[in-house]
Tab-separated table of C-alpha atoms in Angstrom:
chain	number	residue	atom	x	y	z
A	1	UNK	CA	-28.407	-47.123	42.796
A	2	UNK	CA	-27.184	-45.046	39.830
A	3	UNK	CA	-24.449	-46.524	37.662
A	4	UNK	CA	-21.615	-44.526	36.126
A	5	UNK	CA	-21.458	-44.471	32.338
A	6	UNK	CA	-17.863	-45.541	31.778
A	7	UNK	CA	-17.977	-44.356	28.162
A	8	UNK	CA	-18.385	-40.818	29.496
A	9	UNK	CA	-15.065	-40.895	31.300
A	10	UNK	CA	-12.023	-39.307	29.686
A	11	UNK	CA	-8.781	-41.124	30.430
A	12	UNK	CA	-5.126	-40.218	29.952
A	13	UNK	CA	-2.377	-42.842	29.788
A	14	UNK	CA	0.786	-41.705	31.565
A	15	UNK	CA	4.359	-42.559	30.624
A	16	UNK	CA	4.293	-45.556	32.966
A	17	UNK	CA	1.175	-46.851	31.160
A	18	UNK	CA	-1.109	-46.149	34.109
A	19	UNK	CA	-4.446	-44.641	33.070
A	20	UNK	CA	-5.540	-41.587	35.011
A	21	UNK	CA	-9.059	-40.212	35.212
A	22	UNK	CA	-9.200	-36.699	33.745
A	23	UNK	CA	-12.847	-35.775	33.563
A	24	UNK	CA	-16.331	-37.245	33.625
A	25	UNK	CA	-18.220	-35.919	30.610
A	26	UNK	CA	-21.732	-35.508	31.947
A	27	UNK	CA	-23.361	-34.596	28.612
A	28	UNK	CA	-22.014	-37.434	26.489
A	29	UNK	CA	-24.629	-38.677	23.978
A	30	UNK	CA	-26.601	-35.428	24.316
A	31	UNK	CA	-27.105	-33.069	21.366
A	32	UNK	CA	-27.057	-29.325	22.030
A	33	UNK	CA	-28.507	-26.862	19.529
A	34	UNK	CA	-26.994	-23.404	20.010
A	35	UNK	CA	-28.226	-20.397	18.054
A	36	UNK	CA	-26.058	-17.382	17.368
A	37	UNK	CA	-23.051	-19.677	17.525
A	38	UNK	CA	-20.764	-17.922	15.045
A	39	UNK	CA	-19.265	-15.717	17.744
A	40	UNK	CA	-19.674	-14.034	21.103
A	41	UNK	CA	-21.720	-15.778	23.771
A	42	UNK	CA	-22.956	-18.509	21.416
A	43	UNK	CA	-19.456	-19.595	20.403
A	44	UNK	CA	-18.251	-19.489	24.008
A	45	UNK	CA	-21.224	-21.607	25.072
A	46	UNK	CA	-20.444	-24.121	22.323
A	47	UNK	CA	-16.862	-24.489	23.549
A	48	UNK	CA	-17.976	-24.951	27.144
A	49	UNK	CA	-20.745	-27.436	26.415
A	50	UNK	CA	-18.500	-29.401	24.037
A	51	UNK	CA	-16.043	-29.822	26.913
A	52	UNK	CA	-18.870	-31.532	28.813
A	53	UNK	CA	-19.154	-34.208	26.122
A	54	UNK	CA	-22.147	-33.040	24.112
A	55	UNK	CA	-22.493	-33.122	20.354
A	56	UNK	CA	-23.163	-29.608	19.057
A	57	UNK	CA	-25.325	-28.219	16.260
A	58	UNK	CA	-24.273	-24.622	15.596
A	59	UNK	CA	-26.745	-22.192	14.050
A	60	UNK	CA	-25.444	-19.207	12.115
A	61	UNK	CA	-26.893	-16.641	9.771
A	62	UNK	CA	-24.701	-13.728	8.675
A	63	UNK	CA	-21.368	-15.464	9.340
A	64	UNK	CA	-21.591	-19.213	8.658
A	65	UNK	CA	-17.863	-19.315	7.865
A	66	UNK	CA	-17.061	-18.502	11.493
A	67	UNK	CA	-19.396	-21.265	12.665
A	68	UNK	CA	-17.776	-23.763	10.292
A	69	UNK	CA	-14.354	-22.745	11.581
A	70	UNK	CA	-15.532	-23.277	15.160
A	71	UNK	CA	-16.935	-26.697	14.271
A	72	UNK	CA	-13.576	-27.759	12.790
A	73	UNK	CA	-11.748	-26.396	15.834
A	74	UNK	CA	-13.957	-28.357	18.226
A	75	UNK	CA	-13.697	-31.540	16.144
A	76	UNK	CA	-9.910	-31.462	16.471
A	77	UNK	CA	-10.202	-31.174	20.238
A	78	UNK	CA	-13.047	-33.678	20.668
A	79	UNK	CA	-12.754	-36.157	17.769
A	80	UNK	CA	-15.362	-38.575	19.157
A	81	UNK	CA	-18.091	-35.919	19.211
A	82	UNK	CA	-20.009	-34.467	16.264
A	83	UNK	CA	-20.159	-30.790	15.325
A	84	UNK	CA	-22.495	-29.566	12.614
A	85	UNK	CA	-23.556	-26.175	11.255
A	86	UNK	CA	-26.922	-25.011	9.981
A	87	UNK	CA	-27.527	-21.652	8.325
A	88	UNK	CA	-30.903	-19.987	8.750
A	89	UNK	CA	-32.267	-16.492	9.317
A	90	UNK	CA	-34.174	-16.656	12.604
A	91	UNK	CA	-35.813	-13.239	12.167
A	92	UNK	CA	-38.598	-14.658	10.017
A	93	UNK	CA	-41.984	-16.321	10.540
A	94	UNK	CA	-41.873	-20.104	11.012
A	95	UNK	CA	-38.117	-20.003	11.640
A	96	UNK	CA	-38.525	-21.838	14.950
A	97	UNK	CA	-39.998	-25.030	13.529
A	98	UNK	CA	-37.697	-24.834	10.493
A	99	UNK	CA	-34.668	-24.532	12.771
A	100	UNK	CA	-35.534	-27.748	14.607
A	101	UNK	CA	-36.294	-29.582	11.349
A	102	UNK	CA	-32.882	-28.605	9.952
A	103	UNK	CA	-31.179	-29.762	13.135
A	104	UNK	CA	-33.052	-33.067	13.050
A	105	UNK	CA	-32.116	-33.641	9.407
A	106	UNK	CA	-28.403	-32.909	9.793
A	107	UNK	CA	-27.595	-33.876	13.388
A	108	UNK	CA	-30.580	-35.470	15.124
A	109	UNK	CA	-33.074	-34.467	17.791
A	110	UNK	CA	-31.677	-31.838	20.150
A	111	UNK	CA	-31.816	-32.560	23.884
A	112	UNK	CA	-30.473	-29.127	24.799
A	113	UNK	CA	-31.451	-25.763	23.333
A	114	UNK	CA	-29.455	-22.609	24.035
A	115	UNK	CA	-31.080	-19.559	22.467
A	116	UNK	CA	-28.231	-17.065	22.008
A	117	UNK	CA	-29.123	-15.391	18.721
A	118	UNK	CA	-29.976	-11.742	19.095
A	119	UNK	CA	-29.289	-8.187	18.091
A	120	UNK	CA	-29.806	-4.799	19.682
A	121	UNK	CA	-31.708	-1.823	18.312
A	122	UNK	CA	-30.452	1.343	19.959
A	123	UNK	CA	-32.781	4.203	19.089
A	124	UNK	CA	-35.559	6.208	20.746
A	125	UNK	CA	-39.024	4.706	20.481
A	126	UNK	CA	-40.059	7.476	18.097
A	127	UNK	CA	-37.642	6.064	15.502
A	128	UNK	CA	-38.776	2.438	15.803
A	129	UNK	CA	-40.618	1.062	12.778
A	130	UNK	CA	-43.052	-1.839	12.780
A	131	UNK	CA	-40.827	-3.679	10.319
A	132	UNK	CA	-37.820	-3.443	12.632
A	133	UNK	CA	-39.891	-4.453	15.650
A	134	UNK	CA	-41.320	-7.500	13.876
A	135	UNK	CA	-37.840	-8.732	12.959
A	136	UNK	CA	-36.668	-8.276	16.542
A	137	UNK	CA	-39.759	-10.058	17.822
A	138	UNK	CA	-39.243	-13.029	15.513
A	139	UNK	CA	-35.577	-13.310	16.463
A	140	UNK	CA	-35.805	-12.859	20.221
A	141	UNK	CA	-39.168	-14.351	21.149
A	142	UNK	CA	-41.265	-16.052	18.478
A	143	UNK	CA	-38.501	-18.239	17.042
A	144	UNK	CA	-37.304	-19.550	20.447
A	145	UNK	CA	-40.903	-20.221	21.512
A	146	UNK	CA	-41.783	-22.304	18.468
A	147	UNK	CA	-38.379	-23.994	18.467
A	148	UNK	CA	-39.175	-25.220	21.973
A	149	UNK	CA	-42.575	-26.395	20.777
A	150	UNK	CA	-40.994	-28.368	17.927
A	151	UNK	CA	-38.491	-30.001	20.307
A	152	UNK	CA	-41.128	-31.159	22.764
A	153	UNK	CA	-42.069	-34.603	21.362
A	154	UNK	CA	-38.462	-35.818	21.621
A	155	UNK	CA	-37.987	-34.337	25.088
A	156	UNK	CA	-41.211	-35.915	26.343
A	157	UNK	CA	-40.195	-39.289	24.954
A	158	UNK	CA	-36.936	-39.248	26.896
A	159	UNK	CA	-38.186	-37.332	29.962
A	160	UNK	CA	-35.105	-35.096	29.858
A	161	UNK	CA	-34.264	-31.728	28.387
A	162	UNK	CA	-32.438	-28.491	29.037
A	163	UNK	CA	-33.555	-25.111	27.694
A	164	UNK	CA	-31.608	-21.894	28.301
A	165	UNK	CA	-32.775	-18.516	27.039
A	166	UNK	CA	-30.128	-15.810	26.819
A	167	UNK	CA	-32.008	-12.713	27.946
A	168	UNK	CA	-30.449	-9.499	29.290
A	169	UNK	CA	-30.405	-7.308	32.375
A	170	UNK	CA	-32.411	-4.875	30.256
A	171	UNK	CA	-35.181	-7.468	30.317
A	172	UNK	CA	-35.228	-6.983	34.093
A	173	UNK	CA	-34.667	-3.234	34.436
A	174	UNK	CA	-35.486	-1.827	30.997
A	175	UNK	CA	-33.134	0.450	29.068
A	176	UNK	CA	-33.684	3.887	27.601
A	177	UNK	CA	-33.468	3.917	23.799
A	178	UNK	CA	-33.784	0.120	23.775
A	179	UNK	CA	-37.511	-0.165	24.379
A	180	UNK	CA	-38.234	-2.990	21.932
A	181	UNK	CA	-35.130	-4.955	22.951
A	182	UNK	CA	-35.951	-4.569	26.651
A	183	UNK	CA	-39.566	-5.625	26.159
A	184	UNK	CA	-38.625	-8.714	24.171
A	185	UNK	CA	-35.901	-9.726	26.620
A	186	UNK	CA	-38.488	-9.428	29.398
A	187	UNK	CA	-40.697	-11.635	27.247
A	188	UNK	CA	-37.967	-14.277	27.145
A	189	UNK	CA	-37.923	-14.304	30.938
A	190	UNK	CA	-41.705	-14.708	31.001
A	191	UNK	CA	-41.441	-17.540	28.481
A	192	UNK	CA	-38.785	-19.192	30.638
A	193	UNK	CA	-40.894	-19.109	33.793
A	194	UNK	CA	-44.062	-20.319	32.071
A	195	UNK	CA	-42.339	-23.209	30.284
A	196	UNK	CA	-40.564	-24.210	33.494
A	197	UNK	CA	-43.933	-24.640	35.203
A	198	UNK	CA	-45.479	-26.459	32.245
A	199	UNK	CA	-42.595	-28.806	31.441
A	200	UNK	CA	-41.039	-29.416	34.852
A	201	UNK	CA	-43.111	-32.550	35.553
A	202	UNK	CA	-41.704	-34.050	32.338
A	203	UNK	CA	-38.046	-33.795	33.379
A	204	UNK	CA	-37.364	-30.682	31.306
A	205	UNK	CA	-35.737	-27.659	32.921
A	206	UNK	CA	-36.066	-24.178	31.464
A	207	UNK	CA	-33.892	-21.326	32.698
A	208	UNK	CA	-32.573	-17.985	31.516
A	209	UNK	CA	-29.346	-16.075	31.813
A	210	UNK	CA	-29.548	-12.293	31.895
A	211	UNK	CA	-26.047	-11.012	31.146
A	212	UNK	CA	-24.870	-7.563	32.103
A	213	UNK	CA	-22.761	-5.520	29.718
A	214	UNK	CA	-20.658	-8.069	27.835
A	215	UNK	CA	-17.710	-7.230	25.606
A	216	UNK	CA	-19.066	-8.643	22.341
A	217	UNK	CA	-19.465	-7.443	18.767
A	218	UNK	CA	-22.993	-6.294	19.642
A	219	UNK	CA	-21.499	-3.763	22.062
A	220	UNK	CA	-18.475	-2.856	19.930
A	221	UNK	CA	-20.080	0.422	18.845
A	222	UNK	CA	-20.093	1.800	22.387
A	223	UNK	CA	-18.094	4.995	22.696
A	224	UNK	CA	-15.010	4.915	24.910
A	225	UNK	CA	-16.580	7.275	27.446
A	226	UNK	CA	-19.657	5.065	27.674
A	227	UNK	CA	-17.559	1.928	28.159
A	228	UNK	CA	-15.579	3.579	30.948
A	229	UNK	CA	-18.788	4.717	32.623
A	230	UNK	CA	-20.221	1.187	32.468
A	231	UNK	CA	-17.021	-0.260	33.904
A	232	UNK	CA	-17.163	2.266	36.734
A	233	UNK	CA	-20.747	1.189	37.488
A	234	UNK	CA	-19.707	-2.481	37.644
A	235	UNK	CA	-18.344	-3.482	41.089
A	236	UNK	CA	-15.885	-6.046	39.703
A	237	UNK	CA	-14.320	-3.272	37.624
A	238	UNK	CA	-14.620	-4.646	34.103
A	239	UNK	CA	-17.066	-5.583	31.379
A	240	UNK	CA	-18.118	-9.196	31.159
A	241	UNK	CA	-16.731	-11.674	28.647
A	242	UNK	CA	-18.578	-14.293	26.605
A	243	UNK	CA	-16.826	-16.934	28.730
A	244	UNK	CA	-18.415	-15.449	31.864
A	245	UNK	CA	-21.859	-16.035	30.396
A	246	UNK	CA	-20.943	-19.438	28.945
A	247	UNK	CA	-20.014	-20.671	32.419
A	248	UNK	CA	-23.517	-19.829	33.649
A	249	UNK	CA	-25.102	-21.513	30.632
A	250	UNK	CA	-22.995	-24.642	31.102
A	251	UNK	CA	-24.136	-24.967	34.705
A	252	UNK	CA	-27.798	-24.716	33.714
A	253	UNK	CA	-27.579	-27.353	30.964
A	254	UNK	CA	-25.578	-29.767	33.104
A	255	UNK	CA	-26.965	-32.844	34.801
A	256	UNK	CA	-26.156	-31.292	38.174
A	257	UNK	CA	-28.746	-28.536	37.604
A	258	UNK	CA	-31.697	-30.910	37.496
A	259	UNK	CA	-33.347	-29.160	40.473
A	260	UNK	CA	-32.901	-25.683	38.965
A	261	UNK	CA	-35.719	-24.459	36.739
A	262	UNK	CA	-37.607	-21.248	36.075
A	263	UNK	CA	-34.647	-19.221	37.298
A	264	UNK	CA	-32.839	-16.187	35.898
A	265	UNK	CA	-29.089	-16.319	36.464
A	266	UNK	CA	-27.529	-12.916	35.837
A	267	UNK	CA	-23.749	-12.750	35.310
A	268	UNK	CA	-23.385	-8.982	35.490
A	269	UNK	CA	-20.372	-8.295	37.712
A	270	UNK	CA	-22.597	-6.636	40.295
A	271	UNK	CA	-23.937	-4.054	37.825
A	272	UNK	CA	-27.433	-5.050	38.951
A	273	UNK	CA	-27.783	-5.761	42.671
């Protein structure tokens, strides 16, 4: 029979001194490494996973100040948990193993990896350079792959792990003028499915989320007419929010999702049916 970890229970003492159960924190004592955590989906995922009791290691590159601010914000809310920030450019060779080494040095071995870091490249294929493609490939595919590889010894030792790749609906359908991005996001889905088969027997689940059009800084350059057209094509009548995607991520990293692996969960408001 399973026993309940009483240290993972959050209590509130009422005015009449009677403690009331507020929430069972299912990820207490787990460390989550989240890339692209300075804003958007990564920051929203950090907030959601922190609420589940996990310690968080936030990766940032171009805006470490925002990640530090988020870490301080979360520490005030959850004083018994740890929140750390590492700064590294993930669009480089060997960034995957370096990322895990930095996390280990500053926070410990991650049990959970949420790969949120990414950037779009909107241009026709004729304008794509090899240099740009290589940077996109490092960021979206090579770095997450080798980060997972570097995490494996710890995950095998404890027979537990959660990996979530943040892909895109364009990795499922493809997108005109986003050929490289679409191909690499499809690659993330392939990586997810292959790792799920390879690591499932070891208690490690690997899943992906494939968001629809989300209202983030990455999509801030969309023209008003384009935004309205996308909203019209979305049955729920709006663009997605980072919190919409974070909710899906939180489910997949939770203890309750232990029988879910190799799946692609797509919060897209019905844009793709």
